[in-house]
Amino acid sequence: MSRSGAYATFYVGNLFFGIPIAIGVEVTKGQEVTPVPLGPKEVAGFFNLRGHIVTAIDMRVRLGLEANVDGPDTVSIFFQDQDSLFALMVDRVGDFTEVTEATFEETPSNLDPNARELIVGVHKLADKLLLILDTQKIVSGISLVQH
């Protein structure tokens, strides 16, 4: 993953995250979620996005926080990973932000191992830190097949 470029930013709780816009990011609000019976707790359900089925991931749960309450204010950030469409359900959307390698720092080694797996690094912005998420790791840790 590149250490510089354009990122779509968003908040989960008070945490400020970014994912690269190069993966085809789209933002919507208030999408209706169809729950998945016996699905993993991180999967809020499915969306129908212009005829395509999208797996909705509750980022609050995925990050070990209290579950999101789906409603008209829920924001979803859609992206494609290989042949599948996913939506990250987040609390609110930030801006598209351009960053350079000069502001990048590796993920701190003292971070919780579960969070370290998902966060590839941190960009130091003028007024806050931007945590960069690895979307492949977010979705690779989720299986709709329960054993």
Coordinates of N, CA and C in Angstrom, one line a residue:
M1 N 0.8 -1.2 0.0 CA 0.0 0.0 0.0 C 0.9 1.2 0.0
S2 N 0.5 2.2 -0.8 CA 1.3 3.4 -0.9 C 1.2 4.3 0.3
R3 N 2.3 5.0 0.6 CA 2.3 5.9 1.8 C 1.9 7.3 1.5
S4 N 1.6 7.5 0.2 CA 1.1 8.9 -0.2 C -0.1 8.7 -1.1
G5 N -0.8 9.8 -1.3 CA -1.9 9.7 -2.3 C -3.2 10.4 -1.7
A6 N -4.3 10.1 -2.3 CA -5.6 10.7 -1.9 C -6.4 9.6 -1.1
Y7 N -7.0 10.1 0.0 CA -7.7 9.2 0.9 C -9.1 9.7 1.1
A8 N -10.1 8.8 1.2 CA -11.4 9.2 1.7 C -11.3 9.0 3.2
T9 N -11.7 10.1 4.0 CA -11.6 10.0 5.4 C -13.0 9.9 6.1
F10 N -13.0 9.3 7.3 CA -14.2 9.1 8.0 C -13.9 8.9 9.5
Y11 N -14.9 9.0 10.3 CA -14.8 8.8 11.7 C -15.6 7.6 12.2
V12 N -15.0 6.9 13.1 CA -15.6 5.8 13.8 C -15.4 6.2 15.3
G13 N -16.5 6.6 16.0 CA -16.3 7.2 17.3 C -15.5 8.4 17.1
N14 N -14.5 8.6 17.9 CA -13.6 9.8 17.8 C -12.4 9.5 17.0
L15 N -12.3 8.4 16.4 CA -11.1 8.0 15.6 C -11.3 8.4 14.2
F16 N -10.2 8.9 13.6 CA -10.2 9.5 12.2 C -9.4 8.5 11.3
F17 N -10.1 8.0 10.3 CA -9.5 6.9 9.5 C -9.5 7.4 8.0
G18 N -8.7 6.7 7.2 CA -8.7 6.9 5.8 C -8.5 5.6 5.0
I19 N -9.1 5.6 3.8 CA -8.8 4.5 2.9 C -8.5 5.1 1.5
P20 N -7.7 4.5 0.7 CA -7.3 5.1 -0.5 C -8.5 5.2 -1.5
I21 N -8.6 6.3 -2.1 CA -9.7 6.5 -3.1 C -9.4 5.7 -4.4
A22 N -8.2 5.2 -4.6 CA -7.9 4.4 -5.7 C -8.6 3.1 -5.8
I23 N -9.2 2.7 -4.7 CA -10.0 1.4 -4.7 C -11.4 1.6 -5.1
G24 N -11.8 2.8 -5.5 CA -13.1 3.0 -6.1 C -14.1 3.4 -5.0
V25 N -13.9 4.3 -4.2 CA -14.7 4.7 -3.1 C -16.0 5.5 -3.5
E26 N -17.1 5.1 -2.9 CA -18.4 5.8 -3.1 C -19.0 6.0 -1.7
V27 N -19.7 7.1 -1.4 CA -20.3 7.3 -0.1 C -21.8 7.5 -0.3
T28 N -22.6 6.8 0.5 CA -24.0 7.0 0.6 C -24.5 7.1 2.0
K29 N -25.7 7.6 2.2 CA -26.2 7.8 3.5 C -27.6 7.1 3.6
G30 N -27.9 6.4 4.7 CA -29.2 5.9 5.0 C -29.6 4.7 4.1
Q31 N -28.7 3.9 3.7 CA -29.0 2.7 2.9 C -29.7 1.7 3.9
E32 N -30.7 1.0 3.4 CA -31.3 0.0 4.2 C -30.5 -1.3 4.2
V33 N -30.3 -1.9 5.3 CA -29.5 -3.1 5.5 C -30.4 -4.3 5.7
T34 N -30.1 -5.3 5.0 CA -30.8 -6.6 5.2 C -29.9 -7.5 6.1
P35 N -30.4 -7.8 7.3 CA -29.5 -8.6 8.2 C -29.2 -10.0 7.6
V36 N -28.1 -10.5 8.1 CA -27.6 -11.9 7.7 C -27.8 -12.8 8.9
P37 N -28.8 -13.8 8.8 CA -29.0 -14.7 9.9 C -27.7 -15.5 10.1
L38 N -27.3 -15.7 11.4 CA -26.1 -16.4 11.8 C -24.8 -15.9 11.2
G39 N -24.8 -14.7 10.7 CA -23.6 -14.1 10.2 C -22.7 -13.6 11.3
P40 N -21.4 -13.4 10.9 CA -20.5 -12.9 11.9 C -20.9 -11.5 12.4
K41 N -20.5 -11.2 13.7 CA -21.0 -10.0 14.3 C -20.6 -8.7 13.6
E42 N -19.4 -8.8 12.9 CA -19.0 -7.6 12.1 C -19.8 -7.2 10.9
V43 N -20.5 -8.2 10.4 CA -21.3 -8.0 9.2 C -22.7 -7.6 9.6
A44 N -23.1 -6.3 9.3 CA -24.4 -5.8 9.7 C -25.4 -6.4 8.7
G45 N -25.1 -6.8 7.5 CA -26.0 -7.3 6.6 C -25.6 -7.0 5.2
F46 N -26.6 -7.0 4.3 CA -26.3 -6.7 2.9 C -27.1 -5.5 2.4
F47 N -26.5 -4.8 1.4 CA -27.2 -3.7 0.7 C -27.4 -4.1 -0.7
N48 N -28.4 -3.5 -1.3 CA -28.5 -3.6 -2.8 C -28.1 -2.2 -3.3
L49 N -27.0 -2.2 -4.0 CA -26.4 -1.0 -4.6 C -26.5 -1.1 -6.1
R50 N -27.5 -0.5 -6.7 CA -27.8 -0.5 -8.2 C -27.7 -1.9 -8.7
G51 N -28.4 -2.9 -8.0 CA -28.5 -4.2 -8.5 C -27.3 -5.1 -8.1
H52 N -26.4 -4.6 -7.3 CA -25.3 -5.4 -6.9 C -25.4 -5.6 -5.3
I53 N -25.2 -6.9 -4.9 CA -25.2 -7.2 -3.5 C -23.9 -6.8 -2.8
V54 N -24.0 -6.0 -1.7 CA -22.8 -5.5 -1.1 C -22.9 -5.9 0.4
T55 N -21.7 -6.5 0.9 CA -21.6 -6.9 2.3 C -21.3 -5.6 3.1
A56 N -22.1 -5.4 4.1 CA -22.0 -4.2 5.0 C -21.3 -4.6 6.3
I57 N -20.1 -3.9 6.5 CA -19.3 -4.2 7.7 C -19.5 -3.0 8.7
D58 N -19.9 -3.4 9.9 CA -20.0 -2.4 11.0 C -18.6 -2.1 11.5
M59 N -18.1 -1.0 11.2 CA -16.7 -0.7 11.6 C -16.6 -0.5 13.1
R60 N -17.6 -0.1 13.8 CA -17.5 0.0 15.2 C -17.2 -1.4 15.8
V61 N -18.0 -2.4 15.3 CA -17.8 -3.8 15.8 C -16.4 -4.3 15.4
R62 N -16.1 -4.1 14.1 CA -14.8 -4.6 13.6 C -13.6 -4.0 14.3
L63 N -13.8 -2.8 14.9 CA -12.7 -2.2 15.6 C -12.8 -2.4 17.1
G64 N -13.8 -3.3 17.6 CA -13.9 -3.6 19.0 C -14.7 -2.6 19.8
L65 N -15.4 -1.7 19.1 CA -16.3 -0.7 19.8 C -17.7 -1.2 19.9
E66 N -18.6 -0.4 20.6 CA -20.0 -0.7 20.6 C -20.6 -0.7 19.3
A67 N -21.5 -1.6 19.0 CA -22.2 -1.8 17.7 C -22.8 -0.5 17.2
N68 N -22.9 -0.3 15.9 CA -23.5 0.8 15.3 C -25.1 0.6 15.3
V69 N -25.8 1.6 15.4 CA -27.3 1.5 15.3 C -27.6 2.0 13.9
D70 N -28.1 1.1 13.1 CA -28.5 1.4 11.7 C -29.7 2.4 11.7
G71 N -29.5 3.5 10.9 CA -30.6 4.4 10.8 C -30.4 5.4 9.7
P72 N -31.2 6.4 9.6 CA -31.1 7.3 8.4 C -29.8 8.1 8.4
D73 N -29.1 8.2 9.5 CA -27.8 8.9 9.6 C -26.6 8.1 9.4
T74 N -26.8 6.8 9.3 CA -25.7 5.9 9.0 C -25.1 6.2 7.7
V75 N -23.8 6.3 7.7 CA -23.0 6.5 6.4 C -22.3 5.3 6.0
S76 N -22.3 5.0 4.7 CA -21.7 3.8 4.2 C -20.7 4.2 3.1
I77 N -19.5 3.7 3.3 CA -18.4 3.9 2.3 C -18.2 2.6 1.5
F78 N -18.5 2.7 0.2 CA -18.5 1.5 -0.6 C -17.1 1.4 -1.3
F79 N -16.6 0.2 -1.5 CA -15.4 -0.1 -2.3 C -15.4 -1.5 -2.8
Q80 N -14.6 -1.8 -3.7 CA -14.4 -3.1 -4.3 C -13.1 -3.7 -3.9
D81 N -13.2 -5.0 -3.5 CA -12.0 -5.8 -3.1 C -12.1 -7.0 -4.0
Q82 N -11.2 -7.1 -4.9 CA -11.2 -8.2 -5.9 C -12.6 -8.2 -6.6
D83 N -13.3 -9.3 -6.5 CA -14.6 -9.4 -7.2 C -15.8 -9.1 -6.3
S84 N -15.6 -8.7 -5.1 CA -16.7 -8.4 -4.2 C -16.8 -6.9 -3.8
L85 N -18.1 -6.5 -3.5 CA -18.3 -5.1 -3.1 C -18.6 -5.2 -1.6
F86 N -18.0 -4.2 -0.9 CA -18.2 -4.0 0.5 C -18.6 -2.6 0.9
A87 N -19.2 -2.5 2.0 CA -19.5 -1.1 2.6 C -19.0 -1.1 4.0
L88 N -18.3 0.0 4.3 CA -17.9 0.2 5.7 C -19.0 1.1 6.3
M89 N -19.7 0.7 7.3 CA -20.6 1.5 8.0 C -19.9 2.3 9.1
V90 N -19.9 3.6 8.9 CA -19.1 4.5 9.8 C -20.0 5.6 10.4
D91 N -19.5 6.3 11.4 CA -20.3 7.3 12.1 C -20.5 8.6 11.2
R92 N -19.4 9.1 10.6 CA -19.5 10.2 9.7 C -18.4 10.3 8.8
V93 N -18.6 11.0 7.7 CA -17.6 11.1 6.6 C -16.8 12.4 6.8
G94 N -15.5 12.3 6.5 CA -14.6 13.5 6.5 C -14.5 14.0 5.0
D95 N -13.4 14.5 4.7 CA -13.1 15.0 3.3 C -12.2 14.0 2.6
F96 N -12.0 14.3 1.3 CA -11.0 13.6 0.6 C -9.7 14.4 0.9
T97 N -8.7 13.7 1.3 CA -7.4 14.3 1.8 C -6.2 13.7 1.0
E98 N -5.4 14.6 0.5 CA -4.1 14.2 -0.1 C -3.0 14.3 0.9
V99 N -2.2 13.2 1.0 CA -1.1 13.2 1.9 C 0.2 12.8 1.2
T100 N 1.3 13.1 1.8 CA 2.6 12.7 1.2 C 3.3 11.8 2.1
E101 N 4.4 11.2 1.6 CA 5.1 10.2 2.4 C 5.8 10.9 3.6
A102 N 6.1 12.2 3.4 CA 6.7 13.0 4.5 C 5.9 13.0 5.8
T103 N 4.6 12.9 5.7 CA 3.8 12.9 6.9 C 3.5 11.5 7.5
F104 N 4.0 10.5 6.8 CA 3.7 9.1 7.2 C 4.6 8.6 8.3
E105 N 4.0 7.8 9.2 CA 4.7 7.1 10.3 C 4.2 5.7 10.3
E106 N 5.1 4.7 10.6 CA 4.7 3.3 10.8 C 3.7 3.2 11.9
T107 N 2.9 2.2 11.9 CA 2.0 2.0 13.0 C 2.8 1.7 14.3
P108 N 2.5 2.4 15.4 CA 3.2 2.2 16.7 C 3.2 0.7 17.1
S109 N 4.3 0.2 17.5 CA 4.5 -1.2 17.9 C 3.7 -1.5 19.2
N110 N 3.4 -0.5 20.0 CA 2.7 -0.7 21.3 C 1.1 -0.7 21.1
L111 N 0.7 -0.6 19.9 CA -0.8 -0.7 19.6 C -1.3 -2.1 19.8
D112 N -2.5 -2.2 20.2 CA -3.1 -3.5 20.3 C -3.0 -4.3 19.0
P113 N -2.6 -5.6 19.1 CA -2.3 -6.4 17.9 C -3.5 -6.5 17.0
N114 N -4.7 -6.5 17.5 CA -5.9 -6.6 16.6 C -6.0 -5.3 15.8
A115 N -5.7 -4.1 16.4 CA -5.8 -2.9 15.7 C -4.6 -2.7 14.7
R116 N -3.4 -3.2 15.2 CA -2.2 -3.1 14.4 C -2.4 -3.9 13.0
E117 N -3.2 -5.0 13.1 CA -3.4 -5.8 11.9 C -4.2 -4.9 10.8
L118 N -5.1 -4.1 11.3 CA -5.9 -3.3 10.3 C -5.3 -2.0 9.9
I119 N -4.5 -1.4 10.8 CA -4.0 0.0 10.5 C -2.5 -0.2 10.0
V120 N -2.3 0.3 8.8 CA -1.0 0.2 8.1 C -0.1 1.3 8.4
G121 N -0.6 2.4 8.9 CA 0.2 3.6 9.3 C -0.6 4.8 9.7
V122 N 0.1 5.8 10.0 CA -0.5 7.0 10.5 C 0.1 8.2 9.8
H123 N -0.7 9.1 9.3 CA -0.3 10.4 8.7 C -0.5 11.5 9.7
K124 N 0.5 12.3 9.9 CA 0.4 13.5 10.8 C -0.1 14.7 10.0
L125 N -1.4 15.0 10.3 CA -1.9 16.2 9.7 C -1.8 17.4 10.6
A126 N -2.1 18.6 10.1 CA -1.9 19.8 10.9 C -2.6 19.8 12.2
D127 N -3.8 19.2 12.3 CA -4.6 19.3 13.5 C -5.0 17.9 14.1
K128 N -4.6 16.8 13.5 CA -5.0 15.5 14.0 C -4.2 14.4 13.3
L129 N -4.4 13.2 13.7 CA -3.7 12.0 13.1 C -4.7 11.3 12.2
L130 N -4.3 10.9 11.1 CA -5.1 10.1 10.1 C -4.6 8.7 10.1
L131 N -5.4 7.7 10.6 CA -5.1 6.3 10.7 C -5.5 5.7 9.4
I132 N -4.5 5.1 8.7 CA -4.8 4.5 7.4 C -5.1 3.0 7.6
L133 N -6.3 2.6 7.0 CA -6.8 1.2 7.2 C -6.4 0.4 5.9
D134 N -6.1 -0.8 6.2 CA -5.9 -1.8 5.1 C -7.2 -2.5 4.8
T135 N -7.9 -2.1 3.7 CA -9.2 -2.6 3.4 C -9.2 -4.1 3.1
Q136 N -8.1 -4.6 2.6 CA -8.0 -6.1 2.3 C -8.0 -6.9 3.6
K137 N -7.3 -6.3 4.6 CA -7.3 -7.0 5.9 C -8.6 -6.9 6.7
I138 N -9.3 -5.8 6.5 CA -10.6 -5.6 7.1 C -11.6 -6.7 6.6
V139 N -11.6 -6.9 5.3 CA -12.5 -7.9 4.7 C -12.0 -9.3 4.8
S140 N -10.7 -9.5 4.8 CA -10.1 -10.9 4.8 C -10.4 -11.6 6.2
G141 N -10.6 -10.8 7.2 CA -10.8 -11.4 8.5 C -12.3 -11.7 8.8
I142 N -13.1 -11.5 7.8 CA -14.5 -11.8 7.9 C -15.0 -12.9 7.0
S143 N -15.6 -13.8 7.5 CA -16.2 -14.9 6.7 C -17.6 -15.1 6.9
L144 N -18.4 -15.2 5.9 CA -19.9 -15.4 6.0 C -20.2 -16.8 6.3
V145 N -19.2 -17.7 6.2 CA -19.3 -19.1 6.5 C -18.9 -19.3 8.0
Q146 N -19.8 -19.7 8.8 CA -19.6 -20.0 10.2 C -19.3 -21.5 10.5
H147 N -18.3 -21.8 11.3 CA -18.0 -23.2 11.5 C -18.5 -23.6 12.9

